[in-house]
Structures are given as structure tokens and as C-alpha cells.
PDB file of C-alpha atoms in Angstrom:
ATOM      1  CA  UNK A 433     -55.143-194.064 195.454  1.00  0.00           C
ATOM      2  CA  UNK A 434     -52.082-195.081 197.125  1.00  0.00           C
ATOM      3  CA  UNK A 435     -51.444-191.344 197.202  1.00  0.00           C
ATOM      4  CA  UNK A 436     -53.809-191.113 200.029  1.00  0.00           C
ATOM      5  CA  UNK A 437     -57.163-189.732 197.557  1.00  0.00           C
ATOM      6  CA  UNK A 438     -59.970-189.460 200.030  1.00  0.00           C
ATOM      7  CA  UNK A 439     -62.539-189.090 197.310  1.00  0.00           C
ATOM      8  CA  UNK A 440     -62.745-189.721 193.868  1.00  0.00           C
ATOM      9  CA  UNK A 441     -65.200-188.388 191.480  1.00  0.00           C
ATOM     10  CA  UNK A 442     -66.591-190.571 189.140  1.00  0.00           C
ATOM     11  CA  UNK A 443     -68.638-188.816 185.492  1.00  0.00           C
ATOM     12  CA  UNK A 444     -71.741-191.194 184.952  1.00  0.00           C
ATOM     13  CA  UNK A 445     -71.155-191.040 180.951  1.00  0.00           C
ATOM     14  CA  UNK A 446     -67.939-192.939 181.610  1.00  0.00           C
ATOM     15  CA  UNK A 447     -69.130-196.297 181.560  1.00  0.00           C
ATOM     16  CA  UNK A 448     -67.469-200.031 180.850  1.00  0.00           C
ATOM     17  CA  UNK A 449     -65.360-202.459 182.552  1.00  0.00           C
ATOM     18  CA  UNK A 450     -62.430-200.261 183.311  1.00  0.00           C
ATOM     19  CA  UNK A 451     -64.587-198.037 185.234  1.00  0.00           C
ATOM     20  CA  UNK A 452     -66.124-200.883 187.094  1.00  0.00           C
ATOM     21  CA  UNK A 453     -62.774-202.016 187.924  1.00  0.00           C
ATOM     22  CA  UNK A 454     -61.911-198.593 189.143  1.00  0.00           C
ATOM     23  CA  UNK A 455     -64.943-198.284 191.239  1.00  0.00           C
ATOM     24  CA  UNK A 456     -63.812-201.751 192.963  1.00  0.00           C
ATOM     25  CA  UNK A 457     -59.830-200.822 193.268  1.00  0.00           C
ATOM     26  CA  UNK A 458     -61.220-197.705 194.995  1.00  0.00           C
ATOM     27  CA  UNK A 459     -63.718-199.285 197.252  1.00  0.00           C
ATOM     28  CA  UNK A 460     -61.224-202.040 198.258  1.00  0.00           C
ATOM     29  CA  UNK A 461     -58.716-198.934 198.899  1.00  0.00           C
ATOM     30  CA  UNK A 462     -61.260-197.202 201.435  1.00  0.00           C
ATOM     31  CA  UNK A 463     -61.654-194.008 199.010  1.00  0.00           C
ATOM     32  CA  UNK A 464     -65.206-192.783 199.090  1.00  0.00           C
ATOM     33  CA  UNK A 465     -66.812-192.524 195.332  1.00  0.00           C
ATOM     34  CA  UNK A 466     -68.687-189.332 193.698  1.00  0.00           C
ATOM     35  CA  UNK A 467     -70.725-189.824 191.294  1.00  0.00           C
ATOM     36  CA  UNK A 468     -71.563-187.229 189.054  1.00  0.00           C
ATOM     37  CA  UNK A 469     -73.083-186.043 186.042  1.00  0.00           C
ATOM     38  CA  UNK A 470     -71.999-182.806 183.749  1.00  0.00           C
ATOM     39  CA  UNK A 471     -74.706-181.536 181.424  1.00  0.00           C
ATOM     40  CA  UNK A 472     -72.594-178.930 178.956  1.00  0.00           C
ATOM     41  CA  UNK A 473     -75.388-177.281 177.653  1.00  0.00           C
ATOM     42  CA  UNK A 474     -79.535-176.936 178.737  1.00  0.00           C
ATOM     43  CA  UNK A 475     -80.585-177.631 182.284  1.00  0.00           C
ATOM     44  CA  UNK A 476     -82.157-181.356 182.106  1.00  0.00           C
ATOM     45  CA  UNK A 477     -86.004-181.191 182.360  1.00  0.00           C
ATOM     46  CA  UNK A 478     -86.764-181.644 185.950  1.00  0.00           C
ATOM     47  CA  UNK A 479     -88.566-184.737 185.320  1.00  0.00           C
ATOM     48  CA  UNK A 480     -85.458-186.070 184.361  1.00  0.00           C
ATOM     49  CA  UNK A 481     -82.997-185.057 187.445  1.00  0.00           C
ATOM     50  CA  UNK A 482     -84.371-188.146 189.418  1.00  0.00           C
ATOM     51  CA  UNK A 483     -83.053-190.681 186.930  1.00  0.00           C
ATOM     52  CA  UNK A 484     -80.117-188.751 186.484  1.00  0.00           C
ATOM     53  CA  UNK A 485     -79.324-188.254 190.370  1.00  0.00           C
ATOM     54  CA  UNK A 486     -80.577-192.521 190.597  1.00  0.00           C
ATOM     55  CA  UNK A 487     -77.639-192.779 188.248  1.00  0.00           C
ATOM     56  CA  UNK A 488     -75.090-190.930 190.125  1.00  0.00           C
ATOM     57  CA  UNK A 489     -75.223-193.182 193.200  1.00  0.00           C
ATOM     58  CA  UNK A 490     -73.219-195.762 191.365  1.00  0.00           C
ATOM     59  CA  UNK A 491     -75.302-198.697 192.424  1.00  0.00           C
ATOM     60  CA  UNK A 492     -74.891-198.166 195.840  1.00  0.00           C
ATOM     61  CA  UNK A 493     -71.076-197.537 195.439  1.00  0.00           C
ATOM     62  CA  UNK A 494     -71.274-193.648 196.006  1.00  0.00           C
ATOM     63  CA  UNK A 495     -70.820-191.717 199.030  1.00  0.00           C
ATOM     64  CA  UNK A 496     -72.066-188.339 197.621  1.00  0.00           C
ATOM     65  CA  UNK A 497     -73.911-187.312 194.123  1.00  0.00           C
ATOM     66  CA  UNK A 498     -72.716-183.943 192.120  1.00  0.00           C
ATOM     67  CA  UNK A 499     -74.465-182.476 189.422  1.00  0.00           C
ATOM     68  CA  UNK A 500     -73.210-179.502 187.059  1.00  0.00           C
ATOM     69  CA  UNK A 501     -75.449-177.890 185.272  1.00  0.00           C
ATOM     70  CA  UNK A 502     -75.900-174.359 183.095  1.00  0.00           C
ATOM     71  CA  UNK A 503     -79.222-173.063 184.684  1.00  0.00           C
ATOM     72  CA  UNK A 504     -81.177-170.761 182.311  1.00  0.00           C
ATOM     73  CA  UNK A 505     -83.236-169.617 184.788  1.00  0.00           C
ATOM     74  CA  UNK A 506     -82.707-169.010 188.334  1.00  0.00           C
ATOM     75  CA  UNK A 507     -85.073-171.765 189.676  1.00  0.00           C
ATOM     76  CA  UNK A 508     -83.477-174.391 187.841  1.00  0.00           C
ATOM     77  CA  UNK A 509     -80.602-173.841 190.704  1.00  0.00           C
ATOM     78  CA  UNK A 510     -83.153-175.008 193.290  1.00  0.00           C
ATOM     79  CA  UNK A 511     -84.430-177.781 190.858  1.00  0.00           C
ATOM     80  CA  UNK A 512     -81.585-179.980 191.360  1.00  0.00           C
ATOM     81  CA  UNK A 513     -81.455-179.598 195.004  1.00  0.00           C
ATOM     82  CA  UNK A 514     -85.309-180.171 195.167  1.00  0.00           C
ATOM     83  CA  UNK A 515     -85.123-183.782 193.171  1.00  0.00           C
ATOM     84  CA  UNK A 516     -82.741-184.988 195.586  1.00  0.00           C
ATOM     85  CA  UNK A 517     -85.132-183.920 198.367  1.00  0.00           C
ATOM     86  CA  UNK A 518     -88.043-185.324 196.973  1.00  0.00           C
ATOM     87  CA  UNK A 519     -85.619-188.786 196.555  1.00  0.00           C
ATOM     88  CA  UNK A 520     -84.924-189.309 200.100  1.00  0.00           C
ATOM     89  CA  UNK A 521     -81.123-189.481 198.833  1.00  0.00           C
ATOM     90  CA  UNK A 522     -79.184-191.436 201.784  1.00  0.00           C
ATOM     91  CA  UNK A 523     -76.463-189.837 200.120  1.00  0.00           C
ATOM     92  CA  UNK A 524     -75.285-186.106 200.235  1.00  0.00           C
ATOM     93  CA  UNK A 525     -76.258-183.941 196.971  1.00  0.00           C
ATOM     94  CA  UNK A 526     -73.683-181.835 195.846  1.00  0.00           C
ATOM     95  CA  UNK A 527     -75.661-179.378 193.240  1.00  0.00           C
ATOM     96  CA  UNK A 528     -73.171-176.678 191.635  1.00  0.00           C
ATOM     97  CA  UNK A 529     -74.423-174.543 188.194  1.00  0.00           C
ATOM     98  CA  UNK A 530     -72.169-172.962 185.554  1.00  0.00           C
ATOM     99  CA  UNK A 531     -72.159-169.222 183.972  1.00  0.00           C
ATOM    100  CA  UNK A 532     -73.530-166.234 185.411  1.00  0.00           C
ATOM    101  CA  UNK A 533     -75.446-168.272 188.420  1.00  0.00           C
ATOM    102  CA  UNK A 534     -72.403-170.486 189.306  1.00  0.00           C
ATOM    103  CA  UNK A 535     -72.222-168.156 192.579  1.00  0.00           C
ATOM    104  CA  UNK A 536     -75.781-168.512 193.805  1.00  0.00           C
ATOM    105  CA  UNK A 537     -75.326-172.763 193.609  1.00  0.00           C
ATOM    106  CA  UNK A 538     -72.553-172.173 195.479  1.00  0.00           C
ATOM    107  CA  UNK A 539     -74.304-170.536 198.394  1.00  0.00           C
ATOM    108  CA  UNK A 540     -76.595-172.816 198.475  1.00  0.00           C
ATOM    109  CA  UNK A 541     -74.631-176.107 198.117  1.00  0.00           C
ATOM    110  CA  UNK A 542     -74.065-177.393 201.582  1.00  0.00           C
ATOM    111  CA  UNK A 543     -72.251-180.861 200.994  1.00  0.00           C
ATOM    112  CA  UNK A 544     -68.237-180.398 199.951  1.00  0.00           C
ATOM    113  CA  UNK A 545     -68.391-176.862 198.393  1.00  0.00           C
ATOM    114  CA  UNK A 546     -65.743-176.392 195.983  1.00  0.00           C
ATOM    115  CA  UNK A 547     -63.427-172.406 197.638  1.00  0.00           C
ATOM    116  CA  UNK A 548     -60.750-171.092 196.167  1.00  0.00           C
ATOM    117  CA  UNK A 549     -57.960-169.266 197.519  1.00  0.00           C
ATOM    118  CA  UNK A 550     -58.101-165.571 198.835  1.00  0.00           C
ATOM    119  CA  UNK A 551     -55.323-164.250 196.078  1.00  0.00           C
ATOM    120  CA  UNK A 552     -56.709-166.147 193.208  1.00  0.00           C
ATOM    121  CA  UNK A 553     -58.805-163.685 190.626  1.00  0.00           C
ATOM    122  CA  UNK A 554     -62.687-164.175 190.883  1.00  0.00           C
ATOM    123  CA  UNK A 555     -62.138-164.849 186.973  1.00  0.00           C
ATOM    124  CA  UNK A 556     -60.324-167.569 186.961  1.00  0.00           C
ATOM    125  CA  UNK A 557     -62.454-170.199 189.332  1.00  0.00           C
ATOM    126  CA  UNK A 558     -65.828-170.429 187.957  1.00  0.00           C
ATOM    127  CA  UNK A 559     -67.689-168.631 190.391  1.00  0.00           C
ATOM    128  CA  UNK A 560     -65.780-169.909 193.534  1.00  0.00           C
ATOM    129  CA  UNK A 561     -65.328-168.659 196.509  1.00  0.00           C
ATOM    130  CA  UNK A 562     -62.581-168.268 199.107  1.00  0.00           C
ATOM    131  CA  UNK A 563     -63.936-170.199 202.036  1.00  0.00           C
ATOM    132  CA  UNK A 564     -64.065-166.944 204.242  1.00  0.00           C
ATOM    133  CA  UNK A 565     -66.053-165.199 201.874  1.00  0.00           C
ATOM    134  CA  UNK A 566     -68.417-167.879 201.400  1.00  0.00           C
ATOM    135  CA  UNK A 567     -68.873-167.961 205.550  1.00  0.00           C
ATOM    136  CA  UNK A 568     -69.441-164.620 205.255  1.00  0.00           C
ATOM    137  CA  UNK A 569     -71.902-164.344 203.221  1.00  0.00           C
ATOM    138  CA  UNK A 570     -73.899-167.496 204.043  1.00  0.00           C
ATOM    139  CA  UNK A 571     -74.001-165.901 207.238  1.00  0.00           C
ATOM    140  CA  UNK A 572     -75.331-162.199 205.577  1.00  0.00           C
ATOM    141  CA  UNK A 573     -78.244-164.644 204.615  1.00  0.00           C
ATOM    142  CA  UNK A 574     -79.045-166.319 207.823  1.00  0.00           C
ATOM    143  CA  UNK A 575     -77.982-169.501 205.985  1.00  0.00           C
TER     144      UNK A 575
END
């Protein structure tokens, strides 16, 4: 933190005092918190993205939720994006998905949208981005 972080993303499963203390140190520090939640695996049931995204806040503590997930379907992309709307989140949702509709999340994302750089493969960044194609074609969509 004394290296200047700006933000620091903090996984919900990771619980105890240490994290706690962490979550103070960065607070004290000025570094704004993520909190965020990783599901390897099935897309949580919708009913349970609320709880999930309620989590993610950190108590308050967060400045911005993130959620990965591995949709099976593509409406389980908007899913995510639709609990935090139907929340009233204070807080900016960042909703990203894994695998084959990694690409479509990241269209749609609007809150700090992981890009990669021009001359790095497609293969090798999960789905990213350079941050002129994504311009592009959010624009191609009217978005």
C-alpha cells in the first residue's frame, strides 16, 4: 500500500482477523476496497446473487463489488448485473463471466473493465480486450 495501490481487491471466502486487519491498514491508507466473489464452477442461482453481492460490500468498507462467474447460459451474464440493479447498490457492480461468454460480460461491464494490451494474443487474457477494441465495439452497439 505504501507502493501507491489505488485499489485492492478483496475475495469474500477469505475471511478472519488478518483480513479484517487488512481491510483497516487499507482504509487508514486511503486505498479504495473491492470486494469480490469467484464462483469456479455453476452460475449461483439468481436468488442467491443478492446475498452474495450484500456480501461483497464488505460491511460498508467497499468502494466497488466484482463478481466472476462461468455463465451456462447467456442470460445468466445479465443476471448478475440485474441483482445489483434490483439492490439499489450505492456501490459500482463490476460483473465479468469466464469461458466462451467472458467477451460478452466484458461489453457489458461498465465499472473498471479489465483491457489488455494491443500485442498480447486474444488467448492468453481471458476474453479481454485492448481498450481500443472494446471502444470500438461498444460503440458498433450504440452502447
Amino acid at each position: 500500500m505504501r507502493a501507491g495501490v489505488e485499489y485492492l481487491e478483496v475475495e469474500i471466502a477469505r475471511d478472519g482477523p488478518e483480513i479484517k486487519q487488512l481491510i483497516n491498514t487499507a482504509r487508514r491508507a486511503g486505498v479504495r476496497l473491492i470486494g469480490s466473489h469467484h464462483t469456479a464452477g455453476a452460475m449461483p442461482a439468481p436468488s442467491d446473487l443478492p446475498e452474495l453481492l450484500s456480501k461483497c460490500e464488505l460491511g460498508g468498507a467497499a468502494s466497488a463489488v466484482k463478481v466472476t462467474f462461468t455463465p451456462s447460459v447467456s442470460a445468466d451474464v445479465a443476471a448478475v448485473s440485474a441483482a445489483a440493479i434490483s439492490m439499489n447498490l450505492a456501490i459500482p457492480c463490476i460483473a465479468l463471466a469466464d469461458g466462451p461468454m467472458a467477451r460478452i460480460s466484458h461489453l457489458l461491464n461498465v465499472h473498471l473493465t479489465p483491457v489488455t494490451h494491443v500485442d498480447i494474443e486474444a488467448s492468453a487474457n481471458c476474453g479481454e480486450f485492448s481498450a481500443e477494441e472494446l471502444i470500438n465495439r461498444r460503440r458498433e452497439l450504440g452502447y
